Coordinates of C-alpha atoms in Angstrom, one line a residue:
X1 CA 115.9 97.4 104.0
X2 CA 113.6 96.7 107.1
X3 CA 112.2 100.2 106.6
X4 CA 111.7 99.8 102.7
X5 CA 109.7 96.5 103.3
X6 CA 107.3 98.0 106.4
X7 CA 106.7 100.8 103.1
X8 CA 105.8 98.9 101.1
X9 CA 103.4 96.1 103.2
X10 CA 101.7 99.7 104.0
X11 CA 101.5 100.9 100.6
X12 CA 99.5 97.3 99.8
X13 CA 97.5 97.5 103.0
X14 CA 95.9 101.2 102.4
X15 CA 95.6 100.2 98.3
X16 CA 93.7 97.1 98.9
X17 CA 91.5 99.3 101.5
X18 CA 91.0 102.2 98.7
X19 CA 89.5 99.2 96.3
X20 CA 87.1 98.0 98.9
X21 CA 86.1 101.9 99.8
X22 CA 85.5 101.9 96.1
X23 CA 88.0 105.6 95.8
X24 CA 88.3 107.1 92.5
X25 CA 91.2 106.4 90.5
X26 CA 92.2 109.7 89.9
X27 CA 92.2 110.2 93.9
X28 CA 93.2 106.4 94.8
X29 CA 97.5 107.4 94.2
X30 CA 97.2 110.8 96.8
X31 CA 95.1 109.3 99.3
X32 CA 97.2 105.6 99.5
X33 CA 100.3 108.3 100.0
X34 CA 99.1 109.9 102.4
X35 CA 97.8 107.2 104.8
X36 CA 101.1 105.5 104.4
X37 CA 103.1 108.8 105.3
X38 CA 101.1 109.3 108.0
X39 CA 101.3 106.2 109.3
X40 CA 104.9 106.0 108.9
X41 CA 105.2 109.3 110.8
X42 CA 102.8 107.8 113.9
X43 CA 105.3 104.7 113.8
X44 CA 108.6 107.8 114.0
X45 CA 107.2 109.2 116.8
X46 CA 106.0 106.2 119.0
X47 CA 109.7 105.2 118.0
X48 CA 111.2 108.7 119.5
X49 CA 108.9 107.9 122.7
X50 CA 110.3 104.8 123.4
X51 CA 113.2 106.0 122.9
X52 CA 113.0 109.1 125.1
X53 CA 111.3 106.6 128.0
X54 CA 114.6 103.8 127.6
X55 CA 117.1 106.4 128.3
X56 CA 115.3 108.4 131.2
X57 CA 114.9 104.6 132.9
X58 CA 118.7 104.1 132.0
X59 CA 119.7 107.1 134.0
X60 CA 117.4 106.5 136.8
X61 CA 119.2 102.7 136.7
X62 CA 122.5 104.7 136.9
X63 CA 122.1 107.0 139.4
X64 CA 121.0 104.3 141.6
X65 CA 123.9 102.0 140.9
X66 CA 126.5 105.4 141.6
X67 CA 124.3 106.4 145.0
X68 CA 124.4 102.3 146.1
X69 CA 128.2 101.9 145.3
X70 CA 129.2 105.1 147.0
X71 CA 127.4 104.0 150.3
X72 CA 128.9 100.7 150.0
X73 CA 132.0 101.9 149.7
X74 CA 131.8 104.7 152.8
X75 CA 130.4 102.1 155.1
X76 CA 133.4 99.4 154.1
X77 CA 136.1 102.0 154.7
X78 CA 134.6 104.0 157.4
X79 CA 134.2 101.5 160.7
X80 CA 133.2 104.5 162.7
X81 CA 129.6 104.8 161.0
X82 CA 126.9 102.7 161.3
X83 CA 126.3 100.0 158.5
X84 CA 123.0 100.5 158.0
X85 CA 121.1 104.3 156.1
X86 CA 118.0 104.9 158.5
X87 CA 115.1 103.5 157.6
X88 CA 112.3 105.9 156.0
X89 CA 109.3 105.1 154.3
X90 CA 109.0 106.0 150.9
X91 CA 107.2 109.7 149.9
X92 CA 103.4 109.1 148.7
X93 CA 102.1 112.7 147.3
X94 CA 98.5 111.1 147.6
X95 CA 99.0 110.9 151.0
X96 CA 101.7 113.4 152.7
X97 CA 102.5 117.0 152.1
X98 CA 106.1 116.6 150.7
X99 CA 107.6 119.8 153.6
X100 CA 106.2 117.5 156.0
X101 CA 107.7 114.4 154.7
X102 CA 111.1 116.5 154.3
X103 CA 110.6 117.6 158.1
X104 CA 110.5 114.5 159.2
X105 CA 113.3 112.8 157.3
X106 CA 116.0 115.3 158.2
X107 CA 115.4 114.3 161.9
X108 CA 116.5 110.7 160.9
X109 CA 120.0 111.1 159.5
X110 CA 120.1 114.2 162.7
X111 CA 120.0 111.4 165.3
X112 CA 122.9 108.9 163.5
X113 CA 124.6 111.7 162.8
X114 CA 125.3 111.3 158.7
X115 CA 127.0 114.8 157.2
X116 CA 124.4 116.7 155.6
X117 CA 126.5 116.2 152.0
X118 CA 125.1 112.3 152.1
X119 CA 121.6 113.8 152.9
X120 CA 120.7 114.0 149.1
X121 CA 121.8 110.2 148.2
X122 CA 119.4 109.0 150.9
X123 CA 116.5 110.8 150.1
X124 CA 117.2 110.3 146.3
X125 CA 116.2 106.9 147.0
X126 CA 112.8 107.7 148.8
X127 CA 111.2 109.7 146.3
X128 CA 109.0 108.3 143.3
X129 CA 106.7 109.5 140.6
X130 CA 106.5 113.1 139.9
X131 CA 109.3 114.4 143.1
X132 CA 112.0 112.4 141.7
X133 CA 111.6 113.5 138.3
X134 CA 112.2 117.2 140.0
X135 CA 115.3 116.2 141.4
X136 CA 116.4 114.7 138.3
X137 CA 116.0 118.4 137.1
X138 CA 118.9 119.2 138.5
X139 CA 122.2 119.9 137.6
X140 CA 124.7 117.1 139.4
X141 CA 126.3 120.4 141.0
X142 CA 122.9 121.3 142.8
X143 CA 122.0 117.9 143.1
X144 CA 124.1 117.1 146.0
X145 CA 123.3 120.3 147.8
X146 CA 120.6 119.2 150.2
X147 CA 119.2 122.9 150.8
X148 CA 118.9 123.2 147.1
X149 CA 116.9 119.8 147.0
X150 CA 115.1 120.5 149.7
X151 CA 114.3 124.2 147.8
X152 CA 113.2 122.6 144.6
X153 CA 110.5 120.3 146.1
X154 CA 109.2 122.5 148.2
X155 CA 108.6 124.6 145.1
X156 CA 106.9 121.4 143.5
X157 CA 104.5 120.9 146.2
X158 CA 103.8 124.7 146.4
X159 CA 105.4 125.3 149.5
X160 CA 105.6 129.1 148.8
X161 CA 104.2 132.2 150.6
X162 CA 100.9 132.2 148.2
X163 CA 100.9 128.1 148.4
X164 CA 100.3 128.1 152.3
X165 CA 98.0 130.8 152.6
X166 CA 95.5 129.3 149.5
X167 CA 96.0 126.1 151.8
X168 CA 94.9 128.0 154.9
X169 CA 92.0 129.4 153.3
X170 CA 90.6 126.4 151.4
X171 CA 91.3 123.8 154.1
X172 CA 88.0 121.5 154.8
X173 CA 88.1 118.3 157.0
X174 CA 88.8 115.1 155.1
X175 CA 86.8 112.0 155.4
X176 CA 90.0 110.3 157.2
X177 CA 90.7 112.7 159.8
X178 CA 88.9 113.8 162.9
X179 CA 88.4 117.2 163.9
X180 CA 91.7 117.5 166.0
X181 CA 94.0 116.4 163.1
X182 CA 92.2 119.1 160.8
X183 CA 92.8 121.6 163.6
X184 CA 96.5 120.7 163.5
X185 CA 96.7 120.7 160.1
X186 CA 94.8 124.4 159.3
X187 CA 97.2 125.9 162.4
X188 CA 100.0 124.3 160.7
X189 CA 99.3 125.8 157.7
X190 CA 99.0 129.1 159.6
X191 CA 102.4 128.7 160.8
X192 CA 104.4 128.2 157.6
X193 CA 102.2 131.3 156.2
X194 CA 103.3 133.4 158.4
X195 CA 107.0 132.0 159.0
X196 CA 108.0 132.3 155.4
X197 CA 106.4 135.5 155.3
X198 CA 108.4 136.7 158.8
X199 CA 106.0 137.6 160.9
X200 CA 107.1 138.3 164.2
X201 CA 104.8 141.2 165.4
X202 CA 101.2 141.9 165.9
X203 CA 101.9 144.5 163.5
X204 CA 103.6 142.6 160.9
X205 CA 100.2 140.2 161.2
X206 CA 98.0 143.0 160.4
X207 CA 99.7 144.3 157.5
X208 CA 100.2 140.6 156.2
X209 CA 96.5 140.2 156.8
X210 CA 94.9 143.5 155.1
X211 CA 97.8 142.8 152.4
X212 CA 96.5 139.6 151.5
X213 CA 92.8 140.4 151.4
X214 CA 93.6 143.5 149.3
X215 CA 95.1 141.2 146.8
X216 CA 92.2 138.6 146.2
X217 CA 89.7 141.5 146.3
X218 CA 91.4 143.8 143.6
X219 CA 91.7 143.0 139.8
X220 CA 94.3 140.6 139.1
X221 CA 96.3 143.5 137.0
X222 CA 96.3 145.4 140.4
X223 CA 97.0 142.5 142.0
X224 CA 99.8 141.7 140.1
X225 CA 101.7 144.9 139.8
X226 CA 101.2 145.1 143.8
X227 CA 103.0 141.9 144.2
X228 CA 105.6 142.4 142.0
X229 CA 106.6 145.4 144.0
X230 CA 106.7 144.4 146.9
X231 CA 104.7 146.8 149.4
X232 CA 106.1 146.9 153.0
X233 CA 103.3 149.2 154.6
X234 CA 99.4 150.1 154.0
X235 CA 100.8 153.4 152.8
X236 CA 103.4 152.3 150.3
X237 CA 100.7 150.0 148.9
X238 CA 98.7 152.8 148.9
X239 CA 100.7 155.1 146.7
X240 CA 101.7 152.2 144.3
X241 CA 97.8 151.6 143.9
X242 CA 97.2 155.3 143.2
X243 CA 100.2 155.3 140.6
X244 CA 99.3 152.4 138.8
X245 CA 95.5 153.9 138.7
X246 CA 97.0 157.0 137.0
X247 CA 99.6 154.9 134.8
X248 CA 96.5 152.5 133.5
X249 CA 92.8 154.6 134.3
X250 CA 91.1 152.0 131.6
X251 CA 91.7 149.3 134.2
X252 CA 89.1 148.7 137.1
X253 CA 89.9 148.5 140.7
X254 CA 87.6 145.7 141.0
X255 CA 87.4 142.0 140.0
X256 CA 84.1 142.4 138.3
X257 CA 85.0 142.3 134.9
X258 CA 82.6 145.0 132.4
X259 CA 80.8 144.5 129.5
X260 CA 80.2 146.6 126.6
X261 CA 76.8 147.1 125.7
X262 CA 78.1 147.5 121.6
X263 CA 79.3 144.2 121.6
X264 CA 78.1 142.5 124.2
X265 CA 81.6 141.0 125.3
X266 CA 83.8 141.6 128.4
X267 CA 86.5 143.2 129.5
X268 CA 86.1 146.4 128.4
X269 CA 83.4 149.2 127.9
X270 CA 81.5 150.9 124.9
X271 CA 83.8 153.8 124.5
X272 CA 86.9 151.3 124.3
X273 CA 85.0 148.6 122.1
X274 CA 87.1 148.1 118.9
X275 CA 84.8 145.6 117.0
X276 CA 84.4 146.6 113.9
X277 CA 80.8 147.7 112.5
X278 CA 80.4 144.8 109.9
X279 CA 81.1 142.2 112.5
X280 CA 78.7 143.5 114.8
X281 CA 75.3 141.1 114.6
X282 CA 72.9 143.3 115.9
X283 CA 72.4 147.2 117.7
X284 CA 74.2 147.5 120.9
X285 CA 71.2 146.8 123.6
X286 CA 71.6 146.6 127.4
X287 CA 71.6 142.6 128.8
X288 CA 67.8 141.7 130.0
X289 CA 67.0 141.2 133.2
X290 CA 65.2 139.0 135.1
X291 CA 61.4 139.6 135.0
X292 CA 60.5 141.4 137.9
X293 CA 57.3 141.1 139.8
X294 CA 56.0 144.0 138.9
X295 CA 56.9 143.2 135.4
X296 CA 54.5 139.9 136.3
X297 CA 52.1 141.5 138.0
X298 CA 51.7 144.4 134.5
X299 CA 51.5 141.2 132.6
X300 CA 49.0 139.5 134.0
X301 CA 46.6 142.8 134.2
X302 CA 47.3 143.2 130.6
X303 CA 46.2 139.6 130.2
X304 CA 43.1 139.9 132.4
X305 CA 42.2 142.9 130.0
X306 CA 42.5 140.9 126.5
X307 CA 40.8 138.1 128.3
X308 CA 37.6 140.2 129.6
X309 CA 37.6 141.9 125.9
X310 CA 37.6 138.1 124.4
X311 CA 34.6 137.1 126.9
X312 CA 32.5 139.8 125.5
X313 CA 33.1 139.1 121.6
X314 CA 31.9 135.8 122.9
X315 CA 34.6 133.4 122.9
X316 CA 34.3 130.1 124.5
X317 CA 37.8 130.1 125.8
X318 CA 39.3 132.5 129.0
X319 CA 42.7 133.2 129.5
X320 CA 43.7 134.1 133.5
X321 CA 47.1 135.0 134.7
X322 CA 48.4 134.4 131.1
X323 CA 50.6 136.4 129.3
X324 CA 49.3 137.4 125.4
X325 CA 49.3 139.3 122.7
X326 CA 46.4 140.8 120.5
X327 CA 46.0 141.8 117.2
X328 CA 42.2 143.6 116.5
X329 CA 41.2 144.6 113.0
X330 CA 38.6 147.5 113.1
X331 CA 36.5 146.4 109.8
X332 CA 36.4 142.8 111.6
X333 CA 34.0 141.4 114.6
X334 CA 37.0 139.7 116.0
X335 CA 40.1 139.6 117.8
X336 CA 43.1 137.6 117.8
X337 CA 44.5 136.8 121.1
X338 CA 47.9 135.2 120.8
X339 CA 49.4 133.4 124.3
X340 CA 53.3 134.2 124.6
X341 CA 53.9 132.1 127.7
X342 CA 51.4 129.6 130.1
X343 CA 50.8 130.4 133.4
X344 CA 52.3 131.3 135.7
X345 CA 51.2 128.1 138.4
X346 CA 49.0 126.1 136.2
X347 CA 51.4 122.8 136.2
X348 CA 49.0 120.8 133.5
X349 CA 48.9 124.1 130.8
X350 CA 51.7 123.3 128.1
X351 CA 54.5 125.8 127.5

């Protein structure tokens, strides 16, 4: 009924408002329809929304109330424990890496000596905003494993391989450090790198090294197929490289991306171009380049000709350094000299 009513003020709201935008009659039924269905959809899905936000907040509330009876219950009925969890500061993203933040909580429940399978209640209550919705990801099965917690928010803070090593190379001092925290913080870096990668060797350093800086210097389809792969020596990476170079010879080595001088688009060259002729705008032509100075230097003789020709017909006006045009009629006792750009230093001469 409530629903039939809400209808129905809408219907009389967007009817009065055709009247005063003075719609056609013809037009006024569809277009009062279709403001009121649209409006009536906007009003379903802000509905859904809510809807959507009350139940993730009632499961948050639930979880909490299971993890905070279940440690109430351990500490009543086991003497042996201490009453008290240990005290940890709650995870801010805008301020801590989250594998440093995880490094540092496991040493708390360590030292009072809680069983790992309690680890994931404790930090359950610790986390907030985006980590937390992670963990409620989870299944309830993986959710009390603490290795597979620990797994999934490393994953959301891009504690990976690839995450470390774009950290390492795009580390710059921040306004709140000094210079030995940054110091600590790039060779930390470093370290996970290369310990997830399991580097042990001087050897295994170089490889991981050259391996690296092949990958952001090659195409990204290169790149990609390299990865995927797995390549456990130069020459295994070199053999992959030559067979995907034989598998896919319209792909380039490089990064630089071509251009096809038919279309003028990238990506690919003039001999692979599938644009068809009627949506081509104009002939293929080669991109312009910059003016050179000898281009400048040609200009501005050819101006100092036209401008020397002028002076003789006996024009009152001299063009120096100036770029122009002519056009000269034979039966005429005049020429037209046309200027295509100002100079080249004059900062007063309009362009």
């Amino acid at each position: 009924m409530a629903s039939t009513v809400d209808e129905l003020d809408l219907y009389e709201k967007y009817l009065a408002l055709s009247d005063k935008l003075k719609i056609a009659e013809e037009d006024k039924t569809k277009w009062v329809c279709d403001k009121v269905a649209t409006a009536l959809a906007a009003r379903d899905k802000q509905i859904e929304l809510e809807k959507e936000r009350r139940e993730h907040e009632l499961k948050i509330l639930t979880l909490r109330q299971t993890v905070s009876h279940t440690d109430n219950a351990e500490s009543a009925g086991l003497s042996e424990k201490p009453s008290k969890k240990p005290r940890f500061p709650m995870f801010n993203a805008l301020i801590q890496d989250i594998d440093v933040y995880l490094d540092n909580f496991s040493r708390h429940p360590t030292a009072s000596k809680w069983p790992q399978r309690e680890w994931p209640s404790i930090l359950f209550n610790l986390l907030q905003g985006e980590a937390l919705t992670v963990l409620l990801s989870l299944s309830d099965a993986d959710r009390e494993c603490y290795e597979k917690v620990r797994d999934a928010l490393l994953r959301y803070g891009n504690c990976t391989i690839s995450g470390f090593n774009k950290k390492f190379r795009s580390s710059a001092p921040l306004e709140s450090e000094n210079f030995e925290t940054f110091v600590n913080r790039v060779k930390r870096y470093f370290d996970r790198w290369i310990g997830l990668a399991n580097v042990s060797t001087f050897e295994q350093l170089v490889f991981l090294m050259l391996k690296e800086q092949i990958y952001s210097s090659c195409s990204d389809e290169l790149a990609k197929y390299l990865k995927d792969r797995k390549p456990t020596s130069l020459e295994h990476m070199k053999d992959l490289a030559n067979a995907f170079t034989e598998a896919s010879p319209h792909v380039h080595l490089s990064m630089k991306k071509p251009t096809c001088y038919r279309c003028g688009k990238y990506g690919h060259i003039k001999k692979q171009c599938r644009v068809p002729e009627h949506a081509l705008k104009q002939p293929a032509t080669k991109p312009r380049r910059e003016r050179s100075a000898s281009n400048v230097s040609r200009s501005n003789r050819n101006a100092a000709r036209e401008s020397n020709f002028q002076n003789k017909q006996g024009s009152s006006r001299e063009f120096s350094n100036v770029a122009v045009a002519s056009a000269f009629d034979a039966g005429e006792d005049t020429v037209t000299l046309t200027v295509s750009r100002c100079c080249l230093f004059c900062r007063w001469c309009p362009v």
